[in-house]
Short mmCIF file of C-alpha atoms in Angstrom, two decimals:
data_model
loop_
_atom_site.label_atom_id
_atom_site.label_comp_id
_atom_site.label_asym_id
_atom_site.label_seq_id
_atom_site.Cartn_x
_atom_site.Cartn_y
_atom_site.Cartn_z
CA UNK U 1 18.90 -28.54 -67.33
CA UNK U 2 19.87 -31.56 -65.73
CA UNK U 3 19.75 -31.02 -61.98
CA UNK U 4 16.74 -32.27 -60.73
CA UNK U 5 16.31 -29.09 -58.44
CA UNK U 6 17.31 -26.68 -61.35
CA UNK U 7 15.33 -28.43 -63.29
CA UNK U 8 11.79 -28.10 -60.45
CA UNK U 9 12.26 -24.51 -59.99
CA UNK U 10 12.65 -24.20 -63.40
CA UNK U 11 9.05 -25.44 -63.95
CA UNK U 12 7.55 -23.63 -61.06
CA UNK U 13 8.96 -20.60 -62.37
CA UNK U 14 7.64 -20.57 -65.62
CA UNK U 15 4.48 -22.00 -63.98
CA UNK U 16 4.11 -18.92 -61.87
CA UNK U 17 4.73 -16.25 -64.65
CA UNK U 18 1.76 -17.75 -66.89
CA UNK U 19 1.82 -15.39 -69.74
CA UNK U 20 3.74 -12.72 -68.04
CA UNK U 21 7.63 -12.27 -68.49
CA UNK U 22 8.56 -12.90 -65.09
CA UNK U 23 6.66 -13.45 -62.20
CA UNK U 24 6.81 -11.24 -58.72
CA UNK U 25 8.56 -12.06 -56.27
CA UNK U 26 4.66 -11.87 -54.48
CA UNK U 27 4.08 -15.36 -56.47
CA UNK U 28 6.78 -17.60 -55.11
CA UNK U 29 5.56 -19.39 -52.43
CA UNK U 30 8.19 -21.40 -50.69
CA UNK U 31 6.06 -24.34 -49.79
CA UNK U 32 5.60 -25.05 -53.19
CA UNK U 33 9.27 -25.23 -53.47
CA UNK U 34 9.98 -26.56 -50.10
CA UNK U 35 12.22 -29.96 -51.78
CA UNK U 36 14.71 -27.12 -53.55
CA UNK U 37 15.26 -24.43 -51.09
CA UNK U 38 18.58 -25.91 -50.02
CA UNK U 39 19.58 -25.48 -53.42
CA UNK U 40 17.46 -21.95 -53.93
CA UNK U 41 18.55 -18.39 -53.63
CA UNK U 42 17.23 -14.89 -54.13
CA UNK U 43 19.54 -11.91 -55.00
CA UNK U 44 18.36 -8.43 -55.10
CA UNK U 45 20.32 -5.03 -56.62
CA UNK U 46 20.63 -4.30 -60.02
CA UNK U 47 23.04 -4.46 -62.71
CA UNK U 48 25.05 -1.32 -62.43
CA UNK U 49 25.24 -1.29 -57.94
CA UNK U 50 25.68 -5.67 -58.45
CA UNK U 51 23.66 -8.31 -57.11
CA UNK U 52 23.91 -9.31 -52.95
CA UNK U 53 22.51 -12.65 -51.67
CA UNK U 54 19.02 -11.62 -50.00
CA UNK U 55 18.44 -15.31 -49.21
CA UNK U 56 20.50 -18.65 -49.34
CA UNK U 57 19.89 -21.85 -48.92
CA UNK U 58 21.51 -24.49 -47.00
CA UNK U 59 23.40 -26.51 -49.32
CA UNK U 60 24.11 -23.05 -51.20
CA UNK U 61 25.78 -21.80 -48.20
CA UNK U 62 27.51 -25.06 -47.52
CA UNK U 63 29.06 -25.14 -51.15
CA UNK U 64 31.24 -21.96 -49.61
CA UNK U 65 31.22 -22.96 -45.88
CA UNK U 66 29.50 -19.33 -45.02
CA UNK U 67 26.57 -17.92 -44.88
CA UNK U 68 26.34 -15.85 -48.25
CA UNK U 69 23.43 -13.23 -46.97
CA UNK U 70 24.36 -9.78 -48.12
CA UNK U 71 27.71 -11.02 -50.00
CA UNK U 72 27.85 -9.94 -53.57
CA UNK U 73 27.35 -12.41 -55.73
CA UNK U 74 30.08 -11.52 -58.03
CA UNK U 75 32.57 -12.20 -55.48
CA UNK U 76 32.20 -15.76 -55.87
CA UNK U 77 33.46 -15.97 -59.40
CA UNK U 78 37.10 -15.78 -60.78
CA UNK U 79 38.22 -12.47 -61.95
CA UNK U 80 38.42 -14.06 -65.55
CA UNK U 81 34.55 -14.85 -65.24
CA UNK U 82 33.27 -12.19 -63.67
CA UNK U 83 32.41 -10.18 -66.72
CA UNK U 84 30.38 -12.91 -68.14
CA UNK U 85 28.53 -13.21 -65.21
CA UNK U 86 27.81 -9.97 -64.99
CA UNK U 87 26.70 -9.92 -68.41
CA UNK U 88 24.43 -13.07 -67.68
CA UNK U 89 23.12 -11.11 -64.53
CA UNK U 90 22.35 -8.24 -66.78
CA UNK U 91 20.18 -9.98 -69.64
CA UNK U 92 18.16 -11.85 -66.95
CA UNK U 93 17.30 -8.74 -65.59
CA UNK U 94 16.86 -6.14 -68.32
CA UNK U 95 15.92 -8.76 -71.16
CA UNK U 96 13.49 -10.58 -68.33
CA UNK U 97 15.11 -14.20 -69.86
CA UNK U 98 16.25 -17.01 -67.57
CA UNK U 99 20.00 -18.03 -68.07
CA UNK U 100 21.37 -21.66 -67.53
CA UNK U 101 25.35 -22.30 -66.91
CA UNK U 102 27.97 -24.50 -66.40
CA UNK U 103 29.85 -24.02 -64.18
CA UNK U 104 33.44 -24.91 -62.15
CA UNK U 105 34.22 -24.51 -58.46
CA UNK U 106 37.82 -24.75 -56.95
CA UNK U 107 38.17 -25.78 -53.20
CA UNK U 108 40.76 -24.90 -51.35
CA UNK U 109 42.62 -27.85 -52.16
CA UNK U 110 42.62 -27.99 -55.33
CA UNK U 111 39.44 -30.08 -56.48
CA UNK U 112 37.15 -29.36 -58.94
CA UNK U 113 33.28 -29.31 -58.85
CA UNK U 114 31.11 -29.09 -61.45
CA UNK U 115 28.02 -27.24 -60.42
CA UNK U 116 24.82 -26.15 -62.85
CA UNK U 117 23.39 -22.61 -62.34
CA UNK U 118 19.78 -21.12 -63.09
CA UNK U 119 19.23 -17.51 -63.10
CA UNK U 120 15.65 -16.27 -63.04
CA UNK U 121 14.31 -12.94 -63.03
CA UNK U 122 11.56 -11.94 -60.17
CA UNK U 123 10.61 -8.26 -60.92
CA UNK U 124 10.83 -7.08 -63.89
CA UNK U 125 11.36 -2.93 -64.73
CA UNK U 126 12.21 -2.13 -60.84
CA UNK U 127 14.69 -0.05 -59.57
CA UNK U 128 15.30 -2.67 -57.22
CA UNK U 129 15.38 -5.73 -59.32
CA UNK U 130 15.31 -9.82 -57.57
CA UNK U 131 16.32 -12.75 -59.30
CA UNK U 132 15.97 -16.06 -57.91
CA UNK U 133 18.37 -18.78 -58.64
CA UNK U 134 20.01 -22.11 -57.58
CA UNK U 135 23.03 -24.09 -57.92
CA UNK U 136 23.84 -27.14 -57.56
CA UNK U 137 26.56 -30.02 -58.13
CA UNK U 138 26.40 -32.48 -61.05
CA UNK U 139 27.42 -35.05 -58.99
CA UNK U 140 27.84 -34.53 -55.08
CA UNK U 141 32.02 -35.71 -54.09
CA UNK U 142 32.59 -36.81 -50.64
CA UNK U 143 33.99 -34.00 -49.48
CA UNK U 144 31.37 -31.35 -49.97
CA UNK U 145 30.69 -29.41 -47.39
CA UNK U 146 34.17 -30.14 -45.52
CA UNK U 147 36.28 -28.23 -48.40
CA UNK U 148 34.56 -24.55 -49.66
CA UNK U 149 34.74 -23.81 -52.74
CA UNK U 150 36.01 -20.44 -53.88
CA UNK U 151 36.84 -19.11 -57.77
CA UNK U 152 33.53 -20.13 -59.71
CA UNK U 153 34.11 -19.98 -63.33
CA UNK U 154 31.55 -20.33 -65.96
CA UNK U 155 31.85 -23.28 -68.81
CA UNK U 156 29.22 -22.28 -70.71
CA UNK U 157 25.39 -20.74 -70.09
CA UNK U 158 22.66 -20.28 -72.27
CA UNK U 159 19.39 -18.10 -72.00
CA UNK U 160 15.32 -18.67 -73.04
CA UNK U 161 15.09 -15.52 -75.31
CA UNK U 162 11.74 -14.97 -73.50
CA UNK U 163 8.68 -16.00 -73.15
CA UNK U 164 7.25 -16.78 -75.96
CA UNK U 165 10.04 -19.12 -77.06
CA UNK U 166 8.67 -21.75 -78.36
CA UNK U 167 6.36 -20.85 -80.54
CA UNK U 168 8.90 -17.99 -82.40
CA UNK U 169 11.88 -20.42 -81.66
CA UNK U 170 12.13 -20.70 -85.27
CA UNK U 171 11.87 -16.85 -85.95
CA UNK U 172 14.45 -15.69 -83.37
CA UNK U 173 17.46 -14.64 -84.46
CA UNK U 174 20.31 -14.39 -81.68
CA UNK U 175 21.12 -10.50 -80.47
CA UNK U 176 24.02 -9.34 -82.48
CA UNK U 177 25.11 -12.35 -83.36
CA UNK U 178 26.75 -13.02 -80.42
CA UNK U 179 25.06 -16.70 -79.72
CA UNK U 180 23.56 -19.56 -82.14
CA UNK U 181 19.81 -20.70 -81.83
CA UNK U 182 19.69 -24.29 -80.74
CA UNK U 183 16.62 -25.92 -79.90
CA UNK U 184 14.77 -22.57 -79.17
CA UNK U 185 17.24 -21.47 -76.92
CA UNK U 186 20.20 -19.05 -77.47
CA UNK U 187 23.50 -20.58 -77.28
CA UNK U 188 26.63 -18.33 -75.81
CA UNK U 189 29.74 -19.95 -75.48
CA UNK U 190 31.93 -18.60 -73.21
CA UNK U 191 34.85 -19.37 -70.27
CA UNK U 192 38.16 -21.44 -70.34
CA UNK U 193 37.91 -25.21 -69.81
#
């Protein structure tokens, strides 16, 4: 995590759940996290029906030039990432893990953003499941906020295994091989730089 707001609600987060997998959405206050709303939102669905933007905040909604409330989220991605995403969307909520990305934006003309992505889960074993996330650009260009961005595509994303994951980091073996174990997280690569 390197964005300094991914990086805060990060912390609260895990702060909030204690020794639980996830905290409720009951627990976030946003006063505590009044310095990264901007950067904060909250999706609600599930897996199979997709994931809409229940809340946005400013700067999120400025990265596309709309408001995002009750867009999916998938719509925001490429058609070549949106089955990773998915599948990121679907182990933070059915494996209760956070999930980190990379990730590329495309505005309109032409210019490329690099933008880190945190995807937390909120509820855990609801039919109506929240996760509350943020994004956020490496490094802010001039024109942000004149020029939306459109086509997300993920670079690469990794996930906490849970939350007991560092003190088993060394015991964890990666789900069906499909990542590495680096540093007590699981590693995925994944996209098209």
């Amino acid at each position: 995590m390197k964005h300094p707001s991914i990086r805060h609600l990060f912390d609260y987060w895990n702060g909030r759940r204690g020794r639980r997998v996830a905290p409720a959405r009951s627990d976030i206050d946003p006063r505590a996290i009044r310095h990264v709303l901007a950067d904060t939102f909250i999706l609600s669905g599930d897996p199979r029906r997709g994931y809409q933007f229940r809340l946005a905040g400013t700067r999120v909604c400025s990265l596309f030039g709309r408001e995002l409330k009750g867009e999916a989220f998938l719509d925001l991605w490429s058609l070549a990432s949106r089955d990773e995403v998915g599948t990121m969307l679907a182990t933070v909520a059915d494996e209760a893990v956070g999930v980190v990305a990379d990730a590329v934006g495309m505005s309109a003309t032409g210019a490329a953003l690099s933008l880190e992505l945190l995807l937390l889960p909120l509820s855990y074993g609801r039919c109506d499941e929240r996760l509350l996330g943020a994004v956020a650009p490496n490094a802010p260009p001039l024109w942000l906020g004149t020029h939306p961005l459109s086509d997300l595509w993920i670079k690469t994303h990794f996930n906490n295994v849970g939350s007991a994951f560092v003190e088993n980091a060394r015991n964890i073996v990666p789900s069906q091989s499909l990542g590495r174990l680096r540093h007590g997280l699981v590693v995925y690569d994944g996209g098209n730089v």
